Short mmCIF file of N, CA and C in Angstrom, two decimals:
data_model
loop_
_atom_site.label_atom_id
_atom_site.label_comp_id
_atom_site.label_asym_id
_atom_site.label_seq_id
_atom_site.Cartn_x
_atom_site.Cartn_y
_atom_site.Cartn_z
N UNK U 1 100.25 54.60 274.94
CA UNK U 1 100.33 55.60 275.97
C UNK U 1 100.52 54.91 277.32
N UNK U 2 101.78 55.42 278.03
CA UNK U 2 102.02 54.81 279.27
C UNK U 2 101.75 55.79 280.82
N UNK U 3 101.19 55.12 281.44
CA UNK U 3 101.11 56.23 282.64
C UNK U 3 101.19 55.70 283.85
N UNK U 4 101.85 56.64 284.70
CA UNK U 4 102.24 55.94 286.44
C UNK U 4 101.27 56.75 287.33
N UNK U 5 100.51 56.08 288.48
CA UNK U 5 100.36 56.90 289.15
C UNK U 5 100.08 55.89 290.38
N UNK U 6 99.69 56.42 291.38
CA UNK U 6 99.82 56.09 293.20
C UNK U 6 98.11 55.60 293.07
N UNK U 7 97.89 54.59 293.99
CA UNK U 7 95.99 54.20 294.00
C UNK U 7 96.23 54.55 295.57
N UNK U 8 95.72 55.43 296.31
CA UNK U 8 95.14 55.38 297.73
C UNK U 8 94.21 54.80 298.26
N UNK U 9 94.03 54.56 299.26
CA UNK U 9 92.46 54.19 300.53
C UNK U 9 91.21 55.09 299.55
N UNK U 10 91.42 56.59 300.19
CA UNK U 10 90.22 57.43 299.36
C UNK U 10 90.21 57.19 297.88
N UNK U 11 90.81 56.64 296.82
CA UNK U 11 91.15 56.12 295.50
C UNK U 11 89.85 54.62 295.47
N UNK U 12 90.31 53.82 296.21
CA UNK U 12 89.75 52.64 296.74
C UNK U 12 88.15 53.15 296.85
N UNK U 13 87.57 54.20 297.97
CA UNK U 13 86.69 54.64 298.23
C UNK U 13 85.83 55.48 297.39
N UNK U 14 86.35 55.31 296.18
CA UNK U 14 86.04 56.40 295.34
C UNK U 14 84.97 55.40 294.43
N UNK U 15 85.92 54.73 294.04
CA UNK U 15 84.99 53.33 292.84
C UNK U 15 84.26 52.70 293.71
N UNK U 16 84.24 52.52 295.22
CA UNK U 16 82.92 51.67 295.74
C UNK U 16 82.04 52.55 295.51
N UNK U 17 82.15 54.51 295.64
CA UNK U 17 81.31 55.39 295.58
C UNK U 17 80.54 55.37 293.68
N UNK U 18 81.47 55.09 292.74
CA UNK U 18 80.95 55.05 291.64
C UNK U 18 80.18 54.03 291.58
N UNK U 19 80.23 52.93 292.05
CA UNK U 19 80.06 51.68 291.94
C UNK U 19 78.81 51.38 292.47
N UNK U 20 78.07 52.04 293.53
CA UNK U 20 77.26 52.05 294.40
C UNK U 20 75.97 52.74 293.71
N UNK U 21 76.82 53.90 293.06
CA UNK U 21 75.51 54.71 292.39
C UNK U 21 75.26 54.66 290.57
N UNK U 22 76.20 53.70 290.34
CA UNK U 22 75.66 53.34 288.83
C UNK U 22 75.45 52.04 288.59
N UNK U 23 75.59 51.11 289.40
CA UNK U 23 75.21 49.77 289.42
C UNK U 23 73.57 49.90 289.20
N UNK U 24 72.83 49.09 288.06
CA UNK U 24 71.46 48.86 288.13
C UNK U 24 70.83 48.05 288.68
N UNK U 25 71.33 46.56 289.10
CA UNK U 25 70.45 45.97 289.66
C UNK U 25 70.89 46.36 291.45
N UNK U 26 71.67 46.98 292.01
CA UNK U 26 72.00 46.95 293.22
C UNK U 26 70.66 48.20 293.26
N UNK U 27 70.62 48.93 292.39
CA UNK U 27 69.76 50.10 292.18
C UNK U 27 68.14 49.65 292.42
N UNK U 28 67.49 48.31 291.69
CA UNK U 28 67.08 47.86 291.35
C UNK U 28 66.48 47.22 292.84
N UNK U 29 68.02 46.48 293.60
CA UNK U 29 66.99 45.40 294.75
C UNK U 29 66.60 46.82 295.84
N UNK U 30 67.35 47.68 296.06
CA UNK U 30 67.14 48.92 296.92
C UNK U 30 65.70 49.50 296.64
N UNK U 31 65.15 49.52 295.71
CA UNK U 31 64.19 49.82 295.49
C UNK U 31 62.88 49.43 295.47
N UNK U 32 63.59 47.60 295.40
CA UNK U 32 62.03 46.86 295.89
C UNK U 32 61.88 46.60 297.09
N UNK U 33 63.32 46.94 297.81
CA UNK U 33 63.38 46.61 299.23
C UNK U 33 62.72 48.21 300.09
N UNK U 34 62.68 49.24 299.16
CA UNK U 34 62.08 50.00 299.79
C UNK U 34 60.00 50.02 299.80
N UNK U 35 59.98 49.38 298.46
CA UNK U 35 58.87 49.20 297.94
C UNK U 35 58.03 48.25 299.48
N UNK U 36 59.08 46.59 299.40
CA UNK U 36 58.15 46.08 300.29
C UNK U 36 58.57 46.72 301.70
N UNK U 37 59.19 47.32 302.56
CA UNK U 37 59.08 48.21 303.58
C UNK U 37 58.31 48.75 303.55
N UNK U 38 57.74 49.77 302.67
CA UNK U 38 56.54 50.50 302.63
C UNK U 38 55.17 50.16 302.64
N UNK U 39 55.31 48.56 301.77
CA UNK U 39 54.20 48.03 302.07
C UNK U 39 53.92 46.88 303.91
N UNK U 40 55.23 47.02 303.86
CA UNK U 40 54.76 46.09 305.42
C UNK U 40 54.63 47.63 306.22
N UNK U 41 54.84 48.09 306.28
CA UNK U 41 54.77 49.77 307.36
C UNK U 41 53.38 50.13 306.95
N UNK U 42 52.70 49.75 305.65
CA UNK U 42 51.10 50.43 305.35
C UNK U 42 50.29 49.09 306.11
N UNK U 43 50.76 48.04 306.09
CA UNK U 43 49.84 46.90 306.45
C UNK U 43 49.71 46.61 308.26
N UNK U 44 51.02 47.08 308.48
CA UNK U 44 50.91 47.31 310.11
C UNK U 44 50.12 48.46 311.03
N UNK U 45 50.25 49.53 309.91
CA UNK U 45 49.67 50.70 310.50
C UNK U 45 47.92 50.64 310.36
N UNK U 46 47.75 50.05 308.90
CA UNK U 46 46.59 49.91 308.61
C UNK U 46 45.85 48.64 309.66
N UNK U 47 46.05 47.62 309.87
CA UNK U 47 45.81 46.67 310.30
C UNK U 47 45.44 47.10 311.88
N UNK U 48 46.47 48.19 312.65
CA UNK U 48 45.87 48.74 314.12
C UNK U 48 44.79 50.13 313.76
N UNK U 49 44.61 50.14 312.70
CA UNK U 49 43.90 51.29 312.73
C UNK U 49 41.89 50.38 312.52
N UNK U 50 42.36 49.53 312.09
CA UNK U 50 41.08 48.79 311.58
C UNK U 50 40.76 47.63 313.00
N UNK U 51 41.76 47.72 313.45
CA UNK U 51 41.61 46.65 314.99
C UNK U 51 40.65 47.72 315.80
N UNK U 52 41.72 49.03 316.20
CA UNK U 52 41.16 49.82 317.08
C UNK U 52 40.00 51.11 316.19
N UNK U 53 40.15 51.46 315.22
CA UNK U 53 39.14 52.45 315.12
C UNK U 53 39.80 53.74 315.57
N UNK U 54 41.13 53.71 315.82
CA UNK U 54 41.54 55.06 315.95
C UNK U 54 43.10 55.17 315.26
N UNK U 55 43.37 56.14 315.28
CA UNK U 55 44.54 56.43 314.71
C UNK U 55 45.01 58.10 316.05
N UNK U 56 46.11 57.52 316.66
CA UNK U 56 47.03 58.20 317.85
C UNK U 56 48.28 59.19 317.06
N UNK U 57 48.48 59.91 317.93
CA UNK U 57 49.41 60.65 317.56
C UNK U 57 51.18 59.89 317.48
N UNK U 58 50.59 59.05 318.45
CA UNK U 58 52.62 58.21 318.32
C UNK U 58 52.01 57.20 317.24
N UNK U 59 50.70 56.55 316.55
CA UNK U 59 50.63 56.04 315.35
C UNK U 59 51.40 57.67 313.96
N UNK U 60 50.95 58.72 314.06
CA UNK U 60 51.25 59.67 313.37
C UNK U 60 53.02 59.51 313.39
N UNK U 61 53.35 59.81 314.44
CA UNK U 61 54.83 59.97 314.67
C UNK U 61 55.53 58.75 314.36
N UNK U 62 55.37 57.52 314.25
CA UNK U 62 55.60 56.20 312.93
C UNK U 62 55.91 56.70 312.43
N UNK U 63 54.53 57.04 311.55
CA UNK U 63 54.45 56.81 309.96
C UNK U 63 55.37 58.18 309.61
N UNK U 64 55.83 59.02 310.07
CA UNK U 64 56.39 59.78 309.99
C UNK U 64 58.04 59.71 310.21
N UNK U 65 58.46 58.68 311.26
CA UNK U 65 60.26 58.30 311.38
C UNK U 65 59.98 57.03 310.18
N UNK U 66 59.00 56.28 309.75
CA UNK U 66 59.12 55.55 308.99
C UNK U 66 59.53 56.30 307.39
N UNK U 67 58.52 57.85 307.26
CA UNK U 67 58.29 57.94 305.88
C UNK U 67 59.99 58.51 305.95
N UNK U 68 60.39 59.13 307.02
CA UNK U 68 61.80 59.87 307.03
C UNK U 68 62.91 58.63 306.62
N UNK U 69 63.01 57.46 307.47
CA UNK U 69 63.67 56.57 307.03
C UNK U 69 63.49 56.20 305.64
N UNK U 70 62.48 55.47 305.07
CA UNK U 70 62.67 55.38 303.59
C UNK U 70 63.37 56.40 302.74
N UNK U 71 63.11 57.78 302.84
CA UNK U 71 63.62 58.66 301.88
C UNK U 71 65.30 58.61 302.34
N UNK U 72 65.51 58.53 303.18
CA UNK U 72 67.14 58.41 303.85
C UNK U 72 67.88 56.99 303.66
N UNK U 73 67.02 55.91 303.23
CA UNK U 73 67.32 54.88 303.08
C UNK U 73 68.64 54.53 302.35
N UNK U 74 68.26 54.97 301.13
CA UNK U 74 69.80 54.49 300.08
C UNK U 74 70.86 55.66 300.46
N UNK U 75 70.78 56.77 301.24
CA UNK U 75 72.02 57.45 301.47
C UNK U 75 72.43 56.85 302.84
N UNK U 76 72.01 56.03 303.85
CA UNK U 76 72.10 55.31 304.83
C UNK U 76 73.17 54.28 304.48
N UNK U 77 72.23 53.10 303.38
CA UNK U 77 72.56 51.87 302.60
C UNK U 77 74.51 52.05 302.11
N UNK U 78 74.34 53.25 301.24
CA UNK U 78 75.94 54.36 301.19
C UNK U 78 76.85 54.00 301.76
N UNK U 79 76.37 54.62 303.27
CA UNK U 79 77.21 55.23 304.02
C UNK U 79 77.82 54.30 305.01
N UNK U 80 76.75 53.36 304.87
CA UNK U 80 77.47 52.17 305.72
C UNK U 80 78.12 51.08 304.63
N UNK U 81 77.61 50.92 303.64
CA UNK U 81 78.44 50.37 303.11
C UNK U 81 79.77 50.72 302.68
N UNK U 82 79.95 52.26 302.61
CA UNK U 82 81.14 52.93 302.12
C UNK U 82 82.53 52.66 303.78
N UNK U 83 81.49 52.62 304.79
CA UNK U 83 82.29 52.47 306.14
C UNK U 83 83.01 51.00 305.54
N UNK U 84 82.02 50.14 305.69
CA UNK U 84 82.67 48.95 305.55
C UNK U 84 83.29 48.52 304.62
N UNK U 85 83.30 49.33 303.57
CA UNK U 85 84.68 49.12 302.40
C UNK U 85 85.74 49.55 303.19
N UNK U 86 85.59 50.57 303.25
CA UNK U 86 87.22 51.27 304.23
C UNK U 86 87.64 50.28 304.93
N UNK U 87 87.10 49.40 306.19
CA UNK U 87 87.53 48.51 306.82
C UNK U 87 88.20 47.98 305.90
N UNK U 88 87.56 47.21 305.31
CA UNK U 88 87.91 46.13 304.12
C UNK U 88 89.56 46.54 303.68
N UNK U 89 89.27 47.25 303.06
CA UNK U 89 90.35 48.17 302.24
C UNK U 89 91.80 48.57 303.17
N UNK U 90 91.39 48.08 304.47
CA UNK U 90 92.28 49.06 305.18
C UNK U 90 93.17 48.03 305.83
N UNK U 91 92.41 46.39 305.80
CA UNK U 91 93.26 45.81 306.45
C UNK U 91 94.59 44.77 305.86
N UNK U 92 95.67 44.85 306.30
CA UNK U 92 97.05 44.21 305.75
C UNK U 92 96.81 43.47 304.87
N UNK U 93 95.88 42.57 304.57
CA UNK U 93 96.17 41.72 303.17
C UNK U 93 95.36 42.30 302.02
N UNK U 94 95.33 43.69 302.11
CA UNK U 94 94.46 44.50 300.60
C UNK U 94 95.84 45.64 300.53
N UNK U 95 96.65 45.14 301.40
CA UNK U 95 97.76 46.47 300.91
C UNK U 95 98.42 46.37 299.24
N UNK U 96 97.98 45.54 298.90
CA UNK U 96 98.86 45.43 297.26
C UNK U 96 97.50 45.84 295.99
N UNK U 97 96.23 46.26 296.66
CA UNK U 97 95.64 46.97 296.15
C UNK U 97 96.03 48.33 295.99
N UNK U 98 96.92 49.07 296.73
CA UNK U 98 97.33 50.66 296.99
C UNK U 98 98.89 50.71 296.94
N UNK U 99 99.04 51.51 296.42
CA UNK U 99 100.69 52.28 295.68
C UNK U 99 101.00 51.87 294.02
N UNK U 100 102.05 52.63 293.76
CA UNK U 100 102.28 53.09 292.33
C UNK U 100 101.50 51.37 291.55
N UNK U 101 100.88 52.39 290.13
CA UNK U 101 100.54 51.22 288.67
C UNK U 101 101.28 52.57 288.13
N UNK U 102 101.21 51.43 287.13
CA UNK U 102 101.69 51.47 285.60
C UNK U 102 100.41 51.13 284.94
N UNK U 103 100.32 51.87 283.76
CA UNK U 103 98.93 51.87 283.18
C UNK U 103 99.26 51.88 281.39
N UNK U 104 99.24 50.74 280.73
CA UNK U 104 99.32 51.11 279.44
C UNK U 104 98.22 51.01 278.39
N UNK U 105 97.83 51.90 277.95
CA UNK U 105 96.94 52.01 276.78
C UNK U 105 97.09 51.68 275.23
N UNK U 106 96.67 50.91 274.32
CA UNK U 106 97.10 50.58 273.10
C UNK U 106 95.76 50.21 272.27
N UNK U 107 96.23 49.90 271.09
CA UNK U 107 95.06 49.61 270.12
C UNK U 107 94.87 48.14 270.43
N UNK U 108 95.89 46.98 271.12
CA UNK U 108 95.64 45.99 271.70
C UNK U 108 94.80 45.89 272.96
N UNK U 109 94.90 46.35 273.34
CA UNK U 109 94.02 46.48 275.25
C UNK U 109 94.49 47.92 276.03
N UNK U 110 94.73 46.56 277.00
CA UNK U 110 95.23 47.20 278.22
C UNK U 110 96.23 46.71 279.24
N UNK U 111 97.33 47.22 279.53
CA UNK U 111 98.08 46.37 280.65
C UNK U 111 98.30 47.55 281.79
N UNK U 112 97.76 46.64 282.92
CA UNK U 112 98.41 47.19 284.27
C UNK U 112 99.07 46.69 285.15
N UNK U 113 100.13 47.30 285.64
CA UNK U 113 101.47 46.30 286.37
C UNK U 113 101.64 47.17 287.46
N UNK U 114 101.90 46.47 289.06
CA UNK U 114 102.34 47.35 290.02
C UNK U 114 103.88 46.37 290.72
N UNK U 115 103.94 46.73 291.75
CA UNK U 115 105.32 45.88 291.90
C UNK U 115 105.65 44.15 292.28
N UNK U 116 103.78 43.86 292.77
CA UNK U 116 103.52 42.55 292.93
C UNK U 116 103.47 41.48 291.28
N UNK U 117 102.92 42.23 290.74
CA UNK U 117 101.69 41.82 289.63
C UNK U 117 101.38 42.44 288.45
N UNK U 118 101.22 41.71 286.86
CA UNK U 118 100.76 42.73 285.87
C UNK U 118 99.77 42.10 285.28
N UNK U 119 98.78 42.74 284.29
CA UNK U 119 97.74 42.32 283.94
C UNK U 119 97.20 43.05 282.57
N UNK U 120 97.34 41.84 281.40
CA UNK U 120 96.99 42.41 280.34
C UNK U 120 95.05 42.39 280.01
N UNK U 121 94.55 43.01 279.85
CA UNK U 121 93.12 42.69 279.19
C UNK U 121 93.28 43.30 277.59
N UNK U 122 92.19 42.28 276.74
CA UNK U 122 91.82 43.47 275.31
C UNK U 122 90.79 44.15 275.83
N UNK U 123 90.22 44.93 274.65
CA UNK U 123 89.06 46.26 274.98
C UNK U 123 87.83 45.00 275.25
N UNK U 124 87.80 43.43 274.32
CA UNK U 124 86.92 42.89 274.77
C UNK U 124 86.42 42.19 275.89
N UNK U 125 87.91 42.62 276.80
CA UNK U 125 87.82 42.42 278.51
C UNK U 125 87.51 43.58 279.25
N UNK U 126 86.71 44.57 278.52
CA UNK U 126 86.70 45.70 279.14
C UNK U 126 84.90 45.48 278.84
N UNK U 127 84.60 45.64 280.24
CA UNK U 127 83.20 45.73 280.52
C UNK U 127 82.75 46.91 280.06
N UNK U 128 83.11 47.97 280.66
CA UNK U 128 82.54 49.71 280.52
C UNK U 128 83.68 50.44 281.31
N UNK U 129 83.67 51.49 281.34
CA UNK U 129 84.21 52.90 281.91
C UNK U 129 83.60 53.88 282.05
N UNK U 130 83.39 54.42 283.26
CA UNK U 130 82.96 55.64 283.97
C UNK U 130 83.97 57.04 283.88
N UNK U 131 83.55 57.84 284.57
CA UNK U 131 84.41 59.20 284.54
C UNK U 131 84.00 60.11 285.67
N UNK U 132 84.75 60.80 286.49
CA UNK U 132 83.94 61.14 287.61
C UNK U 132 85.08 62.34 286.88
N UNK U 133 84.86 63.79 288.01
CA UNK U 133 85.67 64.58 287.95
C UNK U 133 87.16 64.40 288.67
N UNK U 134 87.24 63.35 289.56
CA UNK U 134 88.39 62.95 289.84
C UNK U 134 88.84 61.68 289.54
N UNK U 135 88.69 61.27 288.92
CA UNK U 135 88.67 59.33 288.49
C UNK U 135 88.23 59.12 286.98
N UNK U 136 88.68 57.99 286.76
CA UNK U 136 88.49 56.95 285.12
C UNK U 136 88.54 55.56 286.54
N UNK U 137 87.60 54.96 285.97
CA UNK U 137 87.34 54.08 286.56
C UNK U 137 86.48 52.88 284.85
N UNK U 138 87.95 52.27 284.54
CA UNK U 138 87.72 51.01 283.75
C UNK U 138 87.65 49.42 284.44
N UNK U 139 85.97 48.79 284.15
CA UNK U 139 85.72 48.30 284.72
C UNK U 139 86.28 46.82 284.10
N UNK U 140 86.56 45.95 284.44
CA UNK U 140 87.21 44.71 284.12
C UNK U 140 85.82 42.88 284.22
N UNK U 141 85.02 43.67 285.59
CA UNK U 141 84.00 42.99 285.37
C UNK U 141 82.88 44.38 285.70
N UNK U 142 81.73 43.23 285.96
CA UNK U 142 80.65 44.27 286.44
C UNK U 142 80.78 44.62 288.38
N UNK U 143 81.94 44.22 288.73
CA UNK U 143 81.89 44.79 289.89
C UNK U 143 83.05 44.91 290.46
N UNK U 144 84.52 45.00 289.36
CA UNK U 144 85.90 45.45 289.93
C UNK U 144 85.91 46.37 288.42
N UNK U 145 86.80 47.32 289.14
CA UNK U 145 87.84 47.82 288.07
C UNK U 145 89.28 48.47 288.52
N UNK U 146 89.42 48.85 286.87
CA UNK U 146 90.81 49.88 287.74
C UNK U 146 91.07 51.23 287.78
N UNK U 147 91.81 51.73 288.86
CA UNK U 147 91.18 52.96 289.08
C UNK U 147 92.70 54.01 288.63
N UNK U 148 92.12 54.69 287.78
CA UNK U 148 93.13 55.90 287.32
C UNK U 148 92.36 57.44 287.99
N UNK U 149 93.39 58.00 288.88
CA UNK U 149 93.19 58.91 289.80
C UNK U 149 94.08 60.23 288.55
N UNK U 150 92.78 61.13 288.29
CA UNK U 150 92.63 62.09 287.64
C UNK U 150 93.89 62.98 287.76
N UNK U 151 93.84 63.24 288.84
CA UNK U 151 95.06 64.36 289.39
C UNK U 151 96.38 64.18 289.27
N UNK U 152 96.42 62.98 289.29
CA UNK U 152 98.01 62.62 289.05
C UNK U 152 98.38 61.98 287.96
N UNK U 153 97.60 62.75 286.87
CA UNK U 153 97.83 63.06 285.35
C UNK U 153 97.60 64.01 284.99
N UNK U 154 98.48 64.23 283.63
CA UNK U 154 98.47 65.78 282.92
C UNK U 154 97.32 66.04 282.51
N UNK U 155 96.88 67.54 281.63
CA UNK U 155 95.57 67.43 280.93
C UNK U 155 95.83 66.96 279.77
N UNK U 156 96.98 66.91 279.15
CA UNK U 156 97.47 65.88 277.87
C UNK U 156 96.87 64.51 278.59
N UNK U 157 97.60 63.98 279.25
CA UNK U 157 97.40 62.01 279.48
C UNK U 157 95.69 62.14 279.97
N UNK U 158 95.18 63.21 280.51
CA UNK U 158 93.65 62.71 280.42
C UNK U 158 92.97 62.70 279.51
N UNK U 159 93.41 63.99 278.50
CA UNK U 159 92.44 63.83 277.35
C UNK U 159 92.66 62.61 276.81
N UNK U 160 94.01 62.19 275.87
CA UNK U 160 94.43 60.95 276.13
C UNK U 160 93.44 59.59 276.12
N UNK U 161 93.59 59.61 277.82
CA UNK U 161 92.90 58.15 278.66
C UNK U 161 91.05 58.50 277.59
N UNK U 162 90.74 59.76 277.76
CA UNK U 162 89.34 59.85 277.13
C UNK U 162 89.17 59.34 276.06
N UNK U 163 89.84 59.74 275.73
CA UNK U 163 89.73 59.95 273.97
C UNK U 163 89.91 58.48 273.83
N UNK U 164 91.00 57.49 274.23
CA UNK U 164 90.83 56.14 273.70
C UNK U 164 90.14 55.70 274.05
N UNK U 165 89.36 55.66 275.32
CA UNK U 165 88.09 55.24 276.15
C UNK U 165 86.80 55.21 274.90
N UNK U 166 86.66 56.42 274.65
CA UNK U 166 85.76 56.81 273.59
C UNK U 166 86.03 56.10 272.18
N UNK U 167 87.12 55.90 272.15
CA UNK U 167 87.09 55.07 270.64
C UNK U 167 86.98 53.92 270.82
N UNK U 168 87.15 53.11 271.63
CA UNK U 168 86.55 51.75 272.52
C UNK U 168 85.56 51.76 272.33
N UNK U 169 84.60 52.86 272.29
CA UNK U 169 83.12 52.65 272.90
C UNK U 169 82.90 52.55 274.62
N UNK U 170 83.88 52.94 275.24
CA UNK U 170 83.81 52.55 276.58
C UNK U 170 83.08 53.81 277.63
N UNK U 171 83.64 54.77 277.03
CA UNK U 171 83.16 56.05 277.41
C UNK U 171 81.73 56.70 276.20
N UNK U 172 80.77 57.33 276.99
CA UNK U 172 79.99 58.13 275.74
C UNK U 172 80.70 59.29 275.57
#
């Protein structure tokens, strides 16, 4: 099965977005990094409360932009990191990341070719594959892949892309 389609900027922005929220250990340091924040924010607060014997209302109003920041933390972590992909993504020597692939599917692998460059993998160069409602995103390691943009395939070539995904084992 052969298929063409266009990779855009928002295409680009899409797999840092998959990428961001199914990665486990990125999942993993975010979480101890919120862990020890919380514990240096309990040891500071605690530590003036045991100096002075009182606890103030701008001590209250802390612990309060503090408890707001933690819960906002990883959609923060996101959003700036999603900024600074775009940069990334946007400047002249990532332009041969974006415009038309060629995408072929087989019981051998996989080959993808654009007008610079082509690239065969087997399924045992295939890390995993995701599925968003607009994207197939087959990953090549644990932190690139390639990105097949939903829309600019039929519902034949998606079921298709699924269905061999799934007989890979790549997709559940």
């Amino acid at each position: 099965m052969t298929v063409k389609y266009d990779i855009s900027l928002d295409d680009l922005i899409a797999f840092q977005s998959d990428f961001l929220g199914n990665d486990r250990k990125l999942g993993s340091v975010l979480k101890y990094t919120l862990l020890v924040f919380a514990l240096i924010i309990s040891v500071l607060v605690g530590s003036k409360f045991i100096a002075s014997g009182e606890f103030s209302i701008a001590d209250f109003i802390f612990l309060c932009l503090m408890a707001l920041l933690l819960l906002l933390f990883r959609k923060l972590h996101n959003k700036t990191t999603m900024r600074f992909a775009r940069k990334i993504y946007d400047q002249p020597g990532n332009a041969t990341l974006l415009g038309e692939k060629t995408l072929t599917l087989s019981d051998r692998g996989l080959e993808i070719s654009d007008r610079n460059k082509s690239a065969k993998y087997s399924w045992d160069g295939v890390v995993k594959a995701s599925e968003t409602v607009e994207h197939f995103f087959i990953y090549d390691s644990a932190i690139s892949a390639l990105i097949i943009p939903r829309k600019q395939l039929t519902a034949d070539q998606n079921e298709q892309v699924k269905a061999i995904l799934k007989k890979y084992r790549m997709l559940p």
